[in-house]
Amino acid sequence: MHNNLIYLTDGRGKVDATEMSDTEWERLVEDNRDSTRRRLVKCAWCWDESYVTHWMKTYTRGGRVISHQPGESADHPYWELESDEHKAYCDRVERVGSDEGFSATREAVGGLTRSDVLLVGERSVSYEMQHSPFKAKYGPKERTRRALAAKRDAVAWHTDSEIIARGAKVAMLRSDVATLPQIENPRYELRILGGYRRVIVWTCTAREGHRCPERRFSGCSATHVDSEPTAITLDDFIRKAPASWALPVWPLDRQGFWTTPEGHQIWTDHFGDGANTGRAGARRPQKADGNGHSRRTAARNHESALAAVSLSSLAVAEAELMSLRHLAVTAHADLPGRIGEAYEAQWRAWRTAAENFQMAITAYAARNDVTTLRPEVERMVKSAMPYSDPTP
């Protein structure tokens, strides 16, 4: 069957007509009698490839026929609803995530949203691969909101189309176009070219070499925060995101991006926790108290008071971290010498203990009375109580 892929404007979205039941097909033919005026069936090939709308005629003549004009039968070849490349990307993400020890589920359903691959580690990350333009009224912003409402911690949009990345209206990772053998090859590096950035901080002087945001030739002497592109592979991103080593900045904003935990902390401290529009006004530093102080100034002014109030609670939290770390180290030490089901059971016990420790680290670093960044907290605890042998 030619022209099998169509968009139905009654809410069903992109449909493969070869998979419709006889009853559904007969009803579609009846509803689409005056195709130009009805505007029910649109050619998916023309729209996805060229952004051109063609309202299709539907009728039965020795089989199901969908055509641009009467008598046409070979406008476009048969096209699968999900391309082989799309499947290969999802297979790769599932494999990398599983090898890293995360829970990776294909086509996971949550609330009103469906994830291409759901990765669950310390964070629940919904991976979405986008090859074709988004459906009207069901674009990336709406799908991201639904995913977050379904208790996903983040949505990692990925595309190899510059057009889709430029018009997505959300934070989106972009990679080069890769062929099917390259995507399927685990040794081939799929490099992220956009959507993952490094946060930089500089004092605005002529020596720094950065352009002054205030357009002063010799600099304004203020401290500025900005971001610049940096390199990462898709596989490394998949290893980092569910473990909180890659975090999204303003995921509902097309000017949003993913960055390191340190960069995320610097950015949100300077600009605020979120923005939906990307306007410059939304990026001004937010006030922390009623005295006109910035968050950074307020934290500095109240640092001694916070330390005095929270000293005892910090000591308890730190003791809990060391206790959870001890459980993980002990479970890991019991792995050598075990085989078969005994090894699998002990490995699961170790992974559970390690995950509990990681969640506790995240909760501790998020406290208002803790000024140390999460990676530094983790480094200090692991240095105080390392594994007897290097972990995989």
PDB file of C-alpha atoms in Angstrom, residues 126-354:
ATOM      1  CA  SER A 126      12.450   9.910  30.207  1.00  0.00           C
ATOM      2  CA  TYR A 127      14.469   9.623  26.979  1.00  0.00           C
ATOM      3  CA  GLU A 128      12.656  10.787  23.837  1.00  0.00           C
ATOM      4  CA  MET A 129      14.081  10.489  20.302  1.00  0.00           C
ATOM      5  CA  GLN A 130      12.471  12.873  17.793  1.00  0.00           C
ATOM      6  CA  HIS A 131      12.946  12.380  14.053  1.00  0.00           C
ATOM      7  CA  SER A 132       9.804  14.015  12.661  1.00  0.00           C
ATOM      8  CA  PRO A 133       8.095  17.350  13.451  1.00  0.00           C
ATOM      9  CA  PHE A 134       5.948  17.449  16.573  1.00  0.00           C
ATOM     10  CA  LYS A 135       2.203  17.032  16.397  1.00  0.00           C
ATOM     11  CA  ALA A 136       0.047  20.124  16.662  1.00  0.00           C
ATOM     12  CA  LYS A 137      -1.217  20.753  20.219  1.00  0.00           C
ATOM     13  CA  TYR A 138       0.983  17.918  21.466  1.00  0.00           C
ATOM     14  CA  GLY A 139       4.423  19.433  21.165  1.00  0.00           C
ATOM     15  CA  PRO A 140       7.476  18.955  23.353  1.00  0.00           C
ATOM     16  CA  LYS A 141       6.376  21.475  25.994  1.00  0.00           C
ATOM     17  CA  GLU A 142       3.062  19.718  26.593  1.00  0.00           C
ATOM     18  CA  ARG A 143       4.676  16.285  26.542  1.00  0.00           C
ATOM     19  CA  THR A 144       7.369  17.457  28.960  1.00  0.00           C
ATOM     20  CA  ARG A 145       4.751  18.843  31.343  1.00  0.00           C
ATOM     21  CA  ARG A 146       2.859  15.560  31.246  1.00  0.00           C
ATOM     22  CA  ALA A 147       6.043  13.586  31.860  1.00  0.00           C
ATOM     23  CA  LEU A 148       6.945  15.745  34.848  1.00  0.00           C
ATOM     24  CA  ALA A 149       3.381  15.390  36.151  1.00  0.00           C
ATOM     25  CA  ALA A 150       3.830  11.624  35.852  1.00  0.00           C
ATOM     26  CA  LYS A 151       6.704  11.917  38.381  1.00  0.00           C
ATOM     27  CA  ARG A 152       9.521  11.892  35.865  1.00  0.00           C
ATOM     28  CA  ASP A 153      12.445  13.921  37.194  1.00  0.00           C
ATOM     29  CA  ALA A 154      13.524  15.057  33.722  1.00  0.00           C
ATOM     30  CA  VAL A 155      12.856  14.558  30.003  1.00  0.00           C
ATOM     31  CA  ALA A 156      15.886  14.165  27.740  1.00  0.00           C
ATOM     32  CA  TRP A 157      14.825  15.171  24.233  1.00  0.00           C
ATOM     33  CA  HIS A 158      17.247  14.106  21.495  1.00  0.00           C
ATOM     34  CA  THR A 159      17.213  14.718  17.749  1.00  0.00           C
ATOM     35  CA  ASP A 160      19.615  14.571  14.805  1.00  0.00           C
ATOM     36  CA  SER A 161      17.661  17.254  12.920  1.00  0.00           C
ATOM     37  CA  GLU A 162      18.830  20.845  13.220  1.00  0.00           C
ATOM     38  CA  ILE A 163      15.393  22.073  12.108  1.00  0.00           C
ATOM     39  CA  ILE A 164      13.621  20.174  14.882  1.00  0.00           C
ATOM     40  CA  ALA A 165      16.183  21.253  17.487  1.00  0.00           C
ATOM     41  CA  ARG A 166      15.873  24.912  16.476  1.00  0.00           C
ATOM     42  CA  GLY A 167      12.086  24.948  16.720  1.00  0.00           C
ATOM     43  CA  ALA A 168      11.498  22.517  19.583  1.00  0.00           C
ATOM     44  CA  LYS A 169      10.764  25.189  22.266  1.00  0.00           C
ATOM     45  CA  VAL A 170      12.335  22.991  24.958  1.00  0.00           C
ATOM     46  CA  ALA A 171      15.862  22.079  26.041  1.00  0.00           C
ATOM     47  CA  MET A 172      16.934  19.519  23.422  1.00  0.00           C
ATOM     48  CA  LEU A 173      20.087  17.534  22.732  1.00  0.00           C
ATOM     49  CA  ARG A 174      21.227  17.517  19.100  1.00  0.00           C
ATOM     50  CA  SER A 175      23.668  15.120  17.486  1.00  0.00           C
ATOM     51  CA  ASP A 176      24.962  14.639  13.956  1.00  0.00           C
ATOM     52  CA  VAL A 177      22.921  12.519  11.560  1.00  0.00           C
ATOM     53  CA  ALA A 178      24.149   8.921  11.853  1.00  0.00           C
ATOM     54  CA  THR A 179      23.492   5.926   9.635  1.00  0.00           C
ATOM     55  CA  LEU A 180      21.855   2.780  10.974  1.00  0.00           C
ATOM     56  CA  PRO A 181      25.141   0.777  11.148  1.00  0.00           C
ATOM     57  CA  GLN A 182      26.762   3.637  13.084  1.00  0.00           C
ATOM     58  CA  ILE A 183      23.899   3.817  15.596  1.00  0.00           C
ATOM     59  CA  GLU A 184      23.992   0.048  16.096  1.00  0.00           C
ATOM     60  CA  ASN A 185      27.796  -0.003  16.530  1.00  0.00           C
ATOM     61  CA  PRO A 186      28.564   0.307  20.288  1.00  0.00           C
ATOM     62  CA  ARG A 187      32.096   1.534  19.495  1.00  0.00           C
ATOM     63  CA  TYR A 188      30.886   4.448  17.391  1.00  0.00           C
ATOM     64  CA  GLU A 189      30.715   7.712  19.317  1.00  0.00           C
ATOM     65  CA  LEU A 190      27.482   9.634  18.833  1.00  0.00           C
ATOM     66  CA  ARG A 191      28.574  13.126  19.817  1.00  0.00           C
ATOM     67  CA  ILE A 192      26.153  15.689  21.253  1.00  0.00           C
ATOM     68  CA  LEU A 193      26.661  18.979  19.395  1.00  0.00           C
ATOM     69  CA  GLY A 194      23.993  21.098  21.062  1.00  0.00           C
ATOM     70  CA  GLY A 195      21.934  21.170  24.237  1.00  0.00           C
ATOM     71  CA  TYR A 196      24.789  20.266  26.605  1.00  0.00           C
ATOM     72  CA  ARG A 197      26.808  23.265  27.826  1.00  0.00           C
ATOM     73  CA  ARG A 198      29.454  24.327  30.309  1.00  0.00           C
ATOM     74  CA  VAL A 199      28.666  27.132  32.744  1.00  0.00           C
ATOM     75  CA  ILE A 200      31.399  29.768  33.012  1.00  0.00           C
ATOM     76  CA  VAL A 201      31.927  32.569  35.548  1.00  0.00           C
ATOM     77  CA  TRP A 202      34.193  35.547  34.956  1.00  0.00           C
ATOM     78  CA  THR A 203      34.988  38.993  36.293  1.00  0.00           C
ATOM     79  CA  CYS A 204      34.246  41.442  33.515  1.00  0.00           C
ATOM     80  CA  THR A 205      37.549  43.098  32.602  1.00  0.00           C
ATOM     81  CA  ALA A 206      39.358  43.623  29.318  1.00  0.00           C
ATOM     82  CA  ARG A 207      41.841  40.889  30.264  1.00  0.00           C
ATOM     83  CA  GLU A 208      39.253  38.113  30.462  1.00  0.00           C
ATOM     84  CA  GLY A 209      38.495  38.156  26.740  1.00  0.00           C
ATOM     85  CA  HIS A 210      34.710  37.920  27.179  1.00  0.00           C
ATOM     86  CA  ARG A 211      32.315  40.433  25.681  1.00  0.00           C
ATOM     87  CA  CYS A 212      30.793  42.641  28.346  1.00  0.00           C
ATOM     88  CA  PRO A 213      26.983  42.167  28.586  1.00  0.00           C
ATOM     89  CA  GLU A 214      26.739  45.886  29.389  1.00  0.00           C
ATOM     90  CA  ARG A 215      28.697  46.611  26.177  1.00  0.00           C
ATOM     91  CA  ARG A 216      31.499  48.396  27.962  1.00  0.00           C
ATOM     92  CA  PHE A 217      34.740  48.225  26.019  1.00  0.00           C
ATOM     93  CA  SER A 218      37.003  47.858  29.062  1.00  0.00           C
ATOM     94  CA  GLY A 219      34.505  45.770  31.056  1.00  0.00           C
ATOM     95  CA  CYS A 220      32.151  46.651  33.884  1.00  0.00           C
ATOM     96  CA  SER A 221      34.095  44.871  36.678  1.00  0.00           C
ATOM     97  CA  ALA A 222      31.008  42.833  37.608  1.00  0.00           C
ATOM     98  CA  THR A 223      30.886  39.026  37.900  1.00  0.00           C
ATOM     99  CA  HIS A 224      28.979  37.423  35.034  1.00  0.00           C
ATOM    100  CA  VAL A 225      27.659  33.922  34.453  1.00  0.00           C
ATOM    101  CA  ASP A 226      27.168  32.458  30.978  1.00  0.00           C
ATOM    102  CA  SER A 227      27.336  29.127  29.184  1.00  0.00           C
ATOM    103  CA  GLU A 228      29.264  27.781  26.215  1.00  0.00           C
ATOM    104  CA  PRO A 229      29.056  24.548  24.185  1.00  0.00           C
ATOM    105  CA  THR A 230      31.059  21.595  25.425  1.00  0.00           C
ATOM    106  CA  ALA A 231      31.485  18.049  24.173  1.00  0.00           C
ATOM    107  CA  ILE A 232      29.814  14.879  25.425  1.00  0.00           C
ATOM    108  CA  THR A 233      28.757  11.631  23.777  1.00  0.00           C
ATOM    109  CA  LEU A 234      25.218  10.279  23.877  1.00  0.00           C
ATOM    110  CA  ASP A 235      26.420   7.193  25.768  1.00  0.00           C
ATOM    111  CA  ASP A 236      28.125   9.312  28.439  1.00  0.00           C
ATOM    112  CA  PHE A 237      25.010  11.446  28.776  1.00  0.00           C
ATOM    113  CA  ILE A 238      22.876   8.336  29.347  1.00  0.00           C
ATOM    114  CA  ARG A 239      25.345   7.188  32.008  1.00  0.00           C
ATOM    115  CA  LYS A 240      25.267  10.582  33.749  1.00  0.00           C
ATOM    116  CA  ALA A 241      21.641  11.791  33.638  1.00  0.00           C
ATOM    117  CA  PRO A 242      19.957   9.086  35.794  1.00  0.00           C
ATOM    118  CA  ALA A 243      22.828   9.411  38.309  1.00  0.00           C
ATOM    119  CA  SER A 244      22.345  13.199  38.674  1.00  0.00           C
ATOM    120  CA  TRP A 245      25.670  13.938  36.978  1.00  0.00           C
ATOM    121  CA  ALA A 246      23.834  15.830  34.224  1.00  0.00           C
ATOM    122  CA  LEU A 247      20.967  18.169  35.090  1.00  0.00           C
ATOM    123  CA  PRO A 248      18.588  20.253  32.937  1.00  0.00           C
ATOM    124  CA  VAL A 249      18.467  24.036  33.207  1.00  0.00           C
ATOM    125  CA  TRP A 250      15.021  25.446  32.319  1.00  0.00           C
ATOM    126  CA  PRO A 251      13.781  22.275  30.508  1.00  0.00           C
ATOM    127  CA  LEU A 252      10.579  24.006  29.311  1.00  0.00           C
ATOM    128  CA  ASP A 253      12.553  26.753  27.572  1.00  0.00           C
ATOM    129  CA  ARG A 254      14.088  26.329  24.114  1.00  0.00           C
ATOM    130  CA  GLN A 255      17.100  28.233  25.464  1.00  0.00           C
ATOM    131  CA  GLY A 256      17.464  25.641  28.213  1.00  0.00           C
ATOM    132  CA  PHE A 257      20.283  23.117  28.258  1.00  0.00           C
ATOM    133  CA  TRP A 258      21.865  20.259  30.223  1.00  0.00           C
ATOM    134  CA  THR A 259      24.979  20.803  32.293  1.00  0.00           C
ATOM    135  CA  THR A 260      27.035  19.442  35.202  1.00  0.00           C
ATOM    136  CA  PRO A 261      25.738  19.578  38.807  1.00  0.00           C
ATOM    137  CA  GLU A 262      28.285  22.303  39.593  1.00  0.00           C
ATOM    138  CA  GLY A 263      27.185  24.334  36.578  1.00  0.00           C
ATOM    139  CA  HIS A 264      23.523  23.821  37.444  1.00  0.00           C
ATOM    140  CA  GLN A 265      24.111  25.098  40.983  1.00  0.00           C
ATOM    141  CA  ILE A 266      25.980  28.194  39.761  1.00  0.00           C
ATOM    142  CA  TRP A 267      23.357  28.955  37.109  1.00  0.00           C
ATOM    143  CA  THR A 268      20.322  28.618  39.379  1.00  0.00           C
ATOM    144  CA  ASP A 269      22.015  30.601  42.152  1.00  0.00           C
ATOM    145  CA  HIS A 270      22.662  33.435  39.713  1.00  0.00           C
ATOM    146  CA  PHE A 271      19.551  33.435  37.518  1.00  0.00           C
ATOM    147  CA  GLY A 272      16.882  31.619  39.501  1.00  0.00           C
ATOM    148  CA  ASP A 273      15.312  28.183  39.430  1.00  0.00           C
ATOM    149  CA  GLY A 274      13.337  28.347  36.183  1.00  0.00           C
ATOM    150  CA  ALA A 275      11.960  30.218  33.201  1.00  0.00           C
ATOM    151  CA  ASN A 276       9.224  29.414  30.711  1.00  0.00           C
ATOM    152  CA  THR A 277       9.792  32.113  28.148  1.00  0.00           C
ATOM    153  CA  GLY A 278      13.504  32.700  27.855  1.00  0.00           C
ATOM    154  CA  ARG A 279      13.036  36.457  28.028  1.00  0.00           C
ATOM    155  CA  ALA A 280      15.915  38.428  29.458  1.00  0.00           C
ATOM    156  CA  GLY A 281      13.725  39.672  32.288  1.00  0.00           C
ATOM    157  CA  ALA A 282      13.211  36.110  33.495  1.00  0.00           C
ATOM    158  CA  ARG A 283      16.977  35.672  33.814  1.00  0.00           C
ATOM    159  CA  ARG A 284      17.652  38.413  36.327  1.00  0.00           C
ATOM    160  CA  PRO A 285      18.978  37.248  39.695  1.00  0.00           C
ATOM    161  CA  GLN A 286      16.094  36.573  42.051  1.00  0.00           C
ATOM    162  CA  LYS A 287      15.865  38.159  45.498  1.00  0.00           C
ATOM    163  CA  ALA A 288      16.237  35.989  48.549  1.00  0.00           C
ATOM    164  CA  ASP A 289      14.829  38.268  51.249  1.00  0.00           C
ATOM    165  CA  GLY A 290      12.966  41.536  51.779  1.00  0.00           C
ATOM    166  CA  ASN A 291      16.105  43.642  52.126  1.00  0.00           C
ATOM    167  CA  GLY A 292      17.023  43.683  48.450  1.00  0.00           C
ATOM    168  CA  HIS A 293      19.848  41.184  48.844  1.00  0.00           C
ATOM    169  CA  SER A 294      20.711  38.683  46.131  1.00  0.00           C
ATOM    170  CA  ARG A 295      20.695  34.996  47.069  1.00  0.00           C
ATOM    171  CA  ARG A 296      24.487  34.994  47.147  1.00  0.00           C
ATOM    172  CA  THR A 297      24.695  38.061  49.414  1.00  0.00           C
ATOM    173  CA  ALA A 298      21.933  36.830  51.720  1.00  0.00           C
ATOM    174  CA  ALA A 299      23.634  33.461  52.084  1.00  0.00           C
ATOM    175  CA  ARG A 300      26.908  35.157  52.977  1.00  0.00           C
ATOM    176  CA  ASN A 301      25.268  37.493  55.503  1.00  0.00           C
ATOM    177  CA  HIS A 302      23.401  34.691  57.261  1.00  0.00           C
ATOM    178  CA  GLU A 303      26.117  32.047  57.038  1.00  0.00           C
ATOM    179  CA  SER A 304      27.136  32.275  60.702  1.00  0.00           C
ATOM    180  CA  ALA A 305      23.516  32.133  61.904  1.00  0.00           C
ATOM    181  CA  LEU A 306      22.783  29.078  59.791  1.00  0.00           C
ATOM    182  CA  ALA A 307      25.885  27.338  61.069  1.00  0.00           C
ATOM    183  CA  ALA A 308      24.912  27.910  64.683  1.00  0.00           C
ATOM    184  CA  VAL A 309      21.338  26.692  64.226  1.00  0.00           C
ATOM    185  CA  SER A 310      22.033  23.611  62.142  1.00  0.00           C
ATOM    186  CA  LEU A 311      25.269  22.269  63.646  1.00  0.00           C
ATOM    187  CA  SER A 312      23.635  19.391  65.489  1.00  0.00           C
ATOM    188  CA  SER A 313      21.331  18.396  62.617  1.00  0.00           C
ATOM    189  CA  LEU A 314      24.275  18.399  60.202  1.00  0.00           C
ATOM    190  CA  ALA A 315      26.209  16.077  62.492  1.00  0.00           C
ATOM    191  CA  VAL A 316      23.273  13.622  62.516  1.00  0.00           C
ATOM    192  CA  ALA A 317      22.933  13.768  58.715  1.00  0.00           C
ATOM    193  CA  GLU A 318      26.645  13.210  58.218  1.00  0.00           C
ATOM    194  CA  ALA A 319      26.560  10.196  60.538  1.00  0.00           C
ATOM    195  CA  GLU A 320      23.682   8.750  58.495  1.00  0.00           C
ATOM    196  CA  LEU A 321      25.688   9.225  55.288  1.00  0.00           C
ATOM    197  CA  MET A 322      28.657   7.352  56.756  1.00  0.00           C
ATOM    198  CA  SER A 323      26.338   4.574  57.952  1.00  0.00           C
ATOM    199  CA  LEU A 324      24.793   4.129  54.482  1.00  0.00           C
ATOM    200  CA  ARG A 325      28.234   4.202  52.899  1.00  0.00           C
ATOM    201  CA  HIS A 326      29.385   1.498  55.336  1.00  0.00           C
ATOM    202  CA  LEU A 327      26.460  -0.720  54.263  1.00  0.00           C
ATOM    203  CA  ALA A 328      27.393  -0.308  50.583  1.00  0.00           C
ATOM    204  CA  VAL A 329      31.087  -1.024  51.223  1.00  0.00           C
ATOM    205  CA  THR A 330      30.259  -4.103  53.305  1.00  0.00           C
ATOM    206  CA  ALA A 331      27.886  -5.461  50.654  1.00  0.00           C
ATOM    207  CA  HIS A 332      30.505  -4.894  47.963  1.00  0.00           C
ATOM    208  CA  ALA A 333      33.177  -6.665  50.008  1.00  0.00           C
ATOM    209  CA  ASP A 334      30.978  -9.806  50.102  1.00  0.00           C
ATOM    210  CA  LEU A 335      30.863 -10.108  46.296  1.00  0.00           C
ATOM    211  CA  PRO A 336      34.209 -11.942  45.694  1.00  0.00           C
ATOM    212  CA  GLY A 337      33.963 -15.711  45.900  1.00  0.00           C
ATOM    213  CA  ARG A 338      30.248 -15.888  45.121  1.00  0.00           C
ATOM    214  CA  ILE A 339      28.972 -17.476  41.913  1.00  0.00           C
ATOM    215  CA  GLY A 340      25.682 -18.022  40.171  1.00  0.00           C
ATOM    216  CA  GLU A 341      22.499 -17.042  42.011  1.00  0.00           C
ATOM    217  CA  ALA A 342      24.426 -16.202  45.175  1.00  0.00           C
ATOM    218  CA  TYR A 343      26.468 -13.632  43.268  1.00  0.00           C
ATOM    219  CA  GLU A 344      23.356 -12.150  41.627  1.00  0.00           C
ATOM    220  CA  ALA A 345      21.599 -11.816  44.985  1.00  0.00           C
ATOM    221  CA  GLN A 346      24.613 -10.156  46.611  1.00  0.00           C
ATOM    222  CA  TRP A 347      25.074  -7.865  43.580  1.00  0.00           C
ATOM    223  CA  ARG A 348      21.465  -6.687  43.921  1.00  0.00           C
ATOM    224  CA  ALA A 349      22.005  -6.085  47.630  1.00  0.00           C
ATOM    225  CA  TRP A 350      25.089  -4.008  46.868  1.00  0.00           C
ATOM    226  CA  ARG A 351      23.307  -1.990  44.164  1.00  0.00           C
ATOM    227  CA  THR A 352      20.402  -1.282  46.548  1.00  0.00           C
ATOM    228  CA  ALA A 353      22.787  -0.107  49.261  1.00  0.00           C
ATOM    229  CA  ALA A 354      24.690   2.038  46.744  1.00  0.00           C
TER     230      ALA A 354
END
